Tab-separated table of C-alpha atoms in Angstrom:
chain	number	residue	atom	x	y	z
A	1	MET	CA	-0.009	-0.081	0.055
A	2	SER	CA	1.401	3.376	-0.865
A	3	SER	CA	1.139	6.666	0.866
A	4	SER	CA	1.341	10.238	-0.153
A	5	LEU	CA	3.032	13.419	1.624
A	6	SER	CA	1.283	16.802	0.577
A	7	ALA	CA	3.067	19.759	2.021
A	8	TYR	CA	1.689	23.422	2.285
A	9	LEU	CA	3.142	26.885	2.620
A	10	ILE	CA	1.251	28.499	5.342
A	11	ASP	CA	1.302	30.539	8.516
A	12	PRO	CA	0.748	27.834	11.067
A	13	THR	CA	-0.756	30.251	13.565
A	14	ALA	CA	-3.376	31.270	11.041
A	15	ALA	CA	-3.973	27.762	10.062
A	16	ARG	CA	-4.940	26.734	13.657
A	17	GLY	CA	-6.979	29.850	13.911
A	18	PHE	CA	-9.488	28.191	11.613
A	19	VAL	CA	-10.393	25.691	14.373
A	20	GLY	CA	-13.261	27.018	16.597
A	21	SER	CA	-13.338	30.338	14.299
A	22	GLY	CA	-17.198	29.973	13.963
A	23	ASP	CA	-16.500	31.439	10.256
A	24	GLU	CA	-19.796	30.581	8.511
A	25	GLN	CA	-18.704	32.569	5.468
A	26	LEU	CA	-15.820	30.244	4.914
A	27	LEU	CA	-18.053	27.226	5.291
A	28	GLN	CA	-20.468	28.620	2.792
A	29	VAL	CA	-17.705	29.508	0.264
A	30	ILE	CA	-16.331	25.910	0.514
A	31	ARG	CA	-19.784	24.371	0.077
A	32	ASP	CA	-20.470	26.461	-2.902
A	33	GLU	CA	-16.983	26.444	-4.653
A	34	PHE	CA	-16.001	22.715	-3.591
A	35	GLY	CA	-19.322	20.855	-3.339
A	36	LYS	CA	-18.460	18.493	-6.037
A	37	THR	CA	-15.003	17.702	-4.369
A	38	LEU	CA	-16.988	17.068	-1.070
A	39	ALA	CA	-19.533	14.863	-2.592
A	40	ALA	CA	-16.670	12.860	-4.088
A	41	ASP	CA	-15.097	12.418	-0.842
A	42	ASP	CA	-18.391	11.363	0.720
A	43	ALA	CA	-18.681	8.724	-2.188
A	44	TRP	CA	-15.117	7.416	-1.371
A	45	PHE	CA	-15.806	7.120	2.400
A	46	SER	CA	-19.740	6.048	1.896
A	47	SER	CA	-19.371	2.840	4.062
A	48	GLN	CA	-17.978	4.699	6.834
A	49	ILE	CA	-20.535	7.399	6.601
A	50	GLU	CA	-23.322	4.921	6.347
A	51	GLU	CA	-21.925	3.597	9.672
A	52	GLY	CA	-22.111	6.920	11.455
A	53	ALA	CA	-18.990	8.927	10.421
A	54	PRO	CA	-19.843	12.473	9.619
A	55	THR	CA	-19.840	13.645	5.953
A	56	ALA	CA	-17.021	15.748	4.587
A	57	TYR	CA	-19.060	18.910	5.331
A	58	GLU	CA	-20.342	17.983	8.757
A	59	ALA	CA	-16.717	17.224	9.598
A	60	LEU	CA	-15.802	20.720	8.333
A	61	HIS	CA	-18.744	22.352	10.203
A	62	ALA	CA	-17.343	20.685	13.430
A	63	VAL	CA	-13.900	21.840	13.090
A	64	VAL	CA	-14.679	25.340	12.421
A	65	HIS	CA	-17.148	25.627	15.304
A	66	ASP	CA	-14.601	23.393	17.422
A	67	GLY	CA	-17.435	20.575	17.791
A	68	PRO	CA	-19.383	18.784	18.358
A	69	TYR	CA	-17.170	15.758	17.529
A	70	SER	CA	-18.236	12.300	17.237
A	71	ASP	CA	-16.941	10.182	20.244
A	72	ASN	CA	-16.409	7.306	18.055
A	73	PRO	CA	-12.775	6.884	17.371
A	74	ASP	CA	-13.419	5.228	14.007
A	75	HIS	CA	-14.849	8.560	12.909
A	76	ALA	CA	-11.745	10.784	13.631
A	77	PHE	CA	-10.250	10.522	10.384
A	78	GLN	CA	-13.014	12.627	8.923
A	79	TYR	CA	-11.811	15.635	11.240
A	80	GLY	CA	-8.362	15.305	10.219
A	81	TYR	CA	-9.169	15.354	6.668
A	82	ALA	CA	-11.391	18.447	7.276
A	83	TYR	CA	-8.433	20.256	8.629
A	84	LYS	CA	-6.173	19.217	5.829
A	85	ARG	CA	-8.906	20.630	3.435
A	86	LEU	CA	-8.856	23.935	5.360
A	87	VAL	CA	-5.170	24.175	5.193
A	88	SER	CA	-5.017	23.264	1.486
A	89	LEU	CA	-7.462	26.213	0.649
A	90	ALA	CA	-5.504	28.677	2.494
A	91	GLY	CA	-2.072	27.677	1.972
A	92	SER	CA	0.159	27.239	-1.245
A	93	PHE	CA	0.873	23.727	-2.427
A	94	LEU	CA	4.441	22.674	-2.473
A	95	ASP	CA	6.037	20.377	-4.920
A	96	ASN	CA	5.796	16.816	-3.627
A	97	SER	CA	7.212	14.949	-6.503
A	98	ASN	CA	9.421	12.882	-4.373
A	99	PHE	CA	6.956	11.930	-1.835
A	100	CYS	CA	3.803	10.934	-3.899
A	101	PRO	CA	3.318	8.078	-3.883
A	102	PHE	CA	5.982	6.625	-1.332
A	103	ARG	CA	5.990	3.256	0.189
A	104	GLY	CA	7.303	2.029	3.484
A	105	SER	CA	9.680	3.884	5.543
A	106	TRP	CA	10.659	6.350	2.810
A	107	LEU	CA	10.179	9.412	5.138
A	108	GLU	CA	12.536	8.047	7.796
A	109	VAL	CA	15.100	7.267	4.839
A	110	VAL	CA	14.799	11.075	3.764
A	111	ASP	CA	15.312	12.051	7.362
A	112	GLU	CA	18.464	10.084	7.439
A	113	GLY	CA	19.638	11.903	4.372
A	114	LEU	CA	18.811	15.105	5.995
A	115	GLN	CA	20.687	14.053	9.242
A	116	ALA	CA	23.691	13.037	7.207
A	117	LEU	CA	23.716	16.653	5.900
A	118	ARG	CA	23.497	17.674	9.461
A	119	ILE	CA	19.980	19.068	9.119
A	120	THR	CA	18.218	18.273	12.246
A	121	ALA	CA	15.792	21.020	12.821
A	122	VAL	CA	12.926	19.525	10.678
A	123	SER	CA	11.855	15.875	10.100
A	124	VAL	CA	9.611	14.721	7.247
A	125	ALA	CA	8.808	11.642	9.251
A	126	GLU	CA	6.878	13.773	11.821
A	127	PHE	CA	4.234	14.545	8.988
A	128	GLY	CA	3.209	11.022	9.380
A	129	HIS	CA	2.274	11.378	12.996
A	130	SER	CA	-0.617	13.634	14.430
A	131	SER	CA	1.715	16.111	16.374
A	132	GLY	CA	0.767	18.869	14.100
A	133	MET	CA	-2.992	18.474	14.452
A	134	PRO	CA	-4.359	21.342	16.529
A	135	ASP	CA	-5.679	20.568	19.965
A	136	GLY	CA	-9.137	19.404	20.116
A	137	ILE	CA	-9.339	17.685	17.036
A	138	PRO	CA	-9.865	14.031	17.398
A	139	CYS	CA	-6.796	12.091	16.187
A	140	SER	CA	-6.501	9.336	13.836
A	141	TYR	CA	-3.905	7.246	12.206
A	142	LEU	CA	-4.733	9.070	8.904
A	143	PRO	CA	-4.184	11.561	7.945
A	144	GLY	CA	-1.025	12.195	9.914
A	145	CYS	CA	-0.096	15.983	10.331
A	146	GLY	CA	3.063	17.789	11.022
A	147	GLU	CA	3.970	21.546	11.469
A	148	TRP	CA	7.370	23.379	10.690
A	149	THR	CA	7.292	26.805	12.235
A	150	HIS	CA	8.996	29.792	10.145
A	151	GLU	CA	11.750	29.608	13.038
A	152	ARG	CA	12.401	25.761	12.622
A	153	CYS	CA	12.705	26.235	8.746
A	154	LEU	CA	15.202	28.992	9.100
A	155	GLU	CA	17.151	26.904	11.515
A	156	ALA	CA	17.196	23.889	8.969
A	157	LEU	CA	18.179	26.343	6.184
A	158	GLU	CA	21.113	27.598	8.469
A	159	GLN	CA	22.054	23.983	9.066
A	160	PHE	CA	22.214	23.167	5.362
A	161	GLU	CA	24.254	26.498	4.507
A	162	GLN	CA	26.680	25.529	7.367
A	163	THR	CA	27.089	21.900	5.766
A	164	LYS	CA	27.901	23.792	2.630
A	165	ARG	CA	30.489	26.044	4.251
A	166	ASP	CA	32.139	22.861	5.712
A	167	ASP	CA	32.084	21.434	2.347
A	168	HIS	CA	30.472	18.326	3.994
A	169	ALA	CA	29.118	16.086	1.087
A	170	PRO	CA	28.294	12.667	2.506
A	171	PRO	CA	27.413	9.793	-0.296
A	172	LEU	CA	23.606	9.696	-0.694
A	173	ASP	CA	21.358	7.734	-3.105
A	174	PRO	CA	20.234	9.876	-6.029
A	175	GLU	CA	16.634	9.336	-4.996
A	176	VAL	CA	17.462	10.585	-1.312
A	177	VAL	CA	19.202	13.694	-2.819
A	178	ASP	CA	16.148	14.628	-4.947
A	179	ALA	CA	13.813	14.264	-1.935
A	180	VAL	CA	16.323	16.307	0.251
A	181	PHE	CA	16.293	19.073	-2.280
A	182	ASP	CA	12.538	19.127	-2.317
A	183	VAL	CA	12.777	19.767	1.256
A	184	ILE	CA	15.265	22.552	0.994
A	185	SER	CA	12.950	24.178	-1.695
A	186	TRP	CA	10.123	24.127	0.985
A	187	LEU	CA	12.435	25.872	3.539
A	188	ARG	CA	13.337	28.436	0.995
A	189	HIS	CA	9.756	29.270	0.350
A	190	ALA	CA	9.072	29.699	3.885
A	191	GLN	CA	12.365	31.806	4.307
A	192	ALA	CA	10.726	34.252	1.752
A	193	HIS	CA	7.370	34.660	3.611
A	194	PRO	CA	7.844	36.053	7.240
A	195	GLY	CA	5.954	34.172	9.688
A	196	PHE	CA	5.162	31.162	7.192
A	197	GLY	CA	6.067	27.590	7.854
A	198	VAL	CA	5.044	24.186	6.351
A	199	ILE	CA	2.312	21.958	7.344
A	200	GLY	CA	2.221	18.534	6.092
A	201	PHE	CA	-0.055	15.661	5.827
A	202	VAL	CA	0.479	11.896	5.165
A	203	SER	CA	-2.409	9.978	3.784
């Protein structure tokens, strides 16, 4: 089974601000502009919805109003995907060519490449966990969510620049090098936008 990492350039504080904002205008825009996408997602998860999981829009409504959430842990995935939808609409999609699709422990392999280059301030593997999901949103195995603040992005870039100054060039597989430079490009985008970081989702 393959997975996919989707990364977005966004102000993490603003992203978290969607949760509990009560922004009915935002919900209306999503319903009007992305109704077909919501319907497609409902079709994909039709069996779970038939068993009581919220629809895509119901999950969005709950996240924007910070509840009420279903107390069934099997329904938690819908709230994670609702938050991903909000981030994807407000943020800028970052090139994930080397992370879509991926199999197995690819994210950990890329992290090993980053660490070999002495870049330790960020980790792509954390996007596969739930550490970046805002407090209050029920957590599920999928989607995973991680968050790099602007400060962490700058620190990681400085680590990369120091590696270059030290002329430190460990041997890495070409595929890992390509993925590492995807990450470096994400960091440079964050550097160019004060306050912005990266939020990633694995599904």
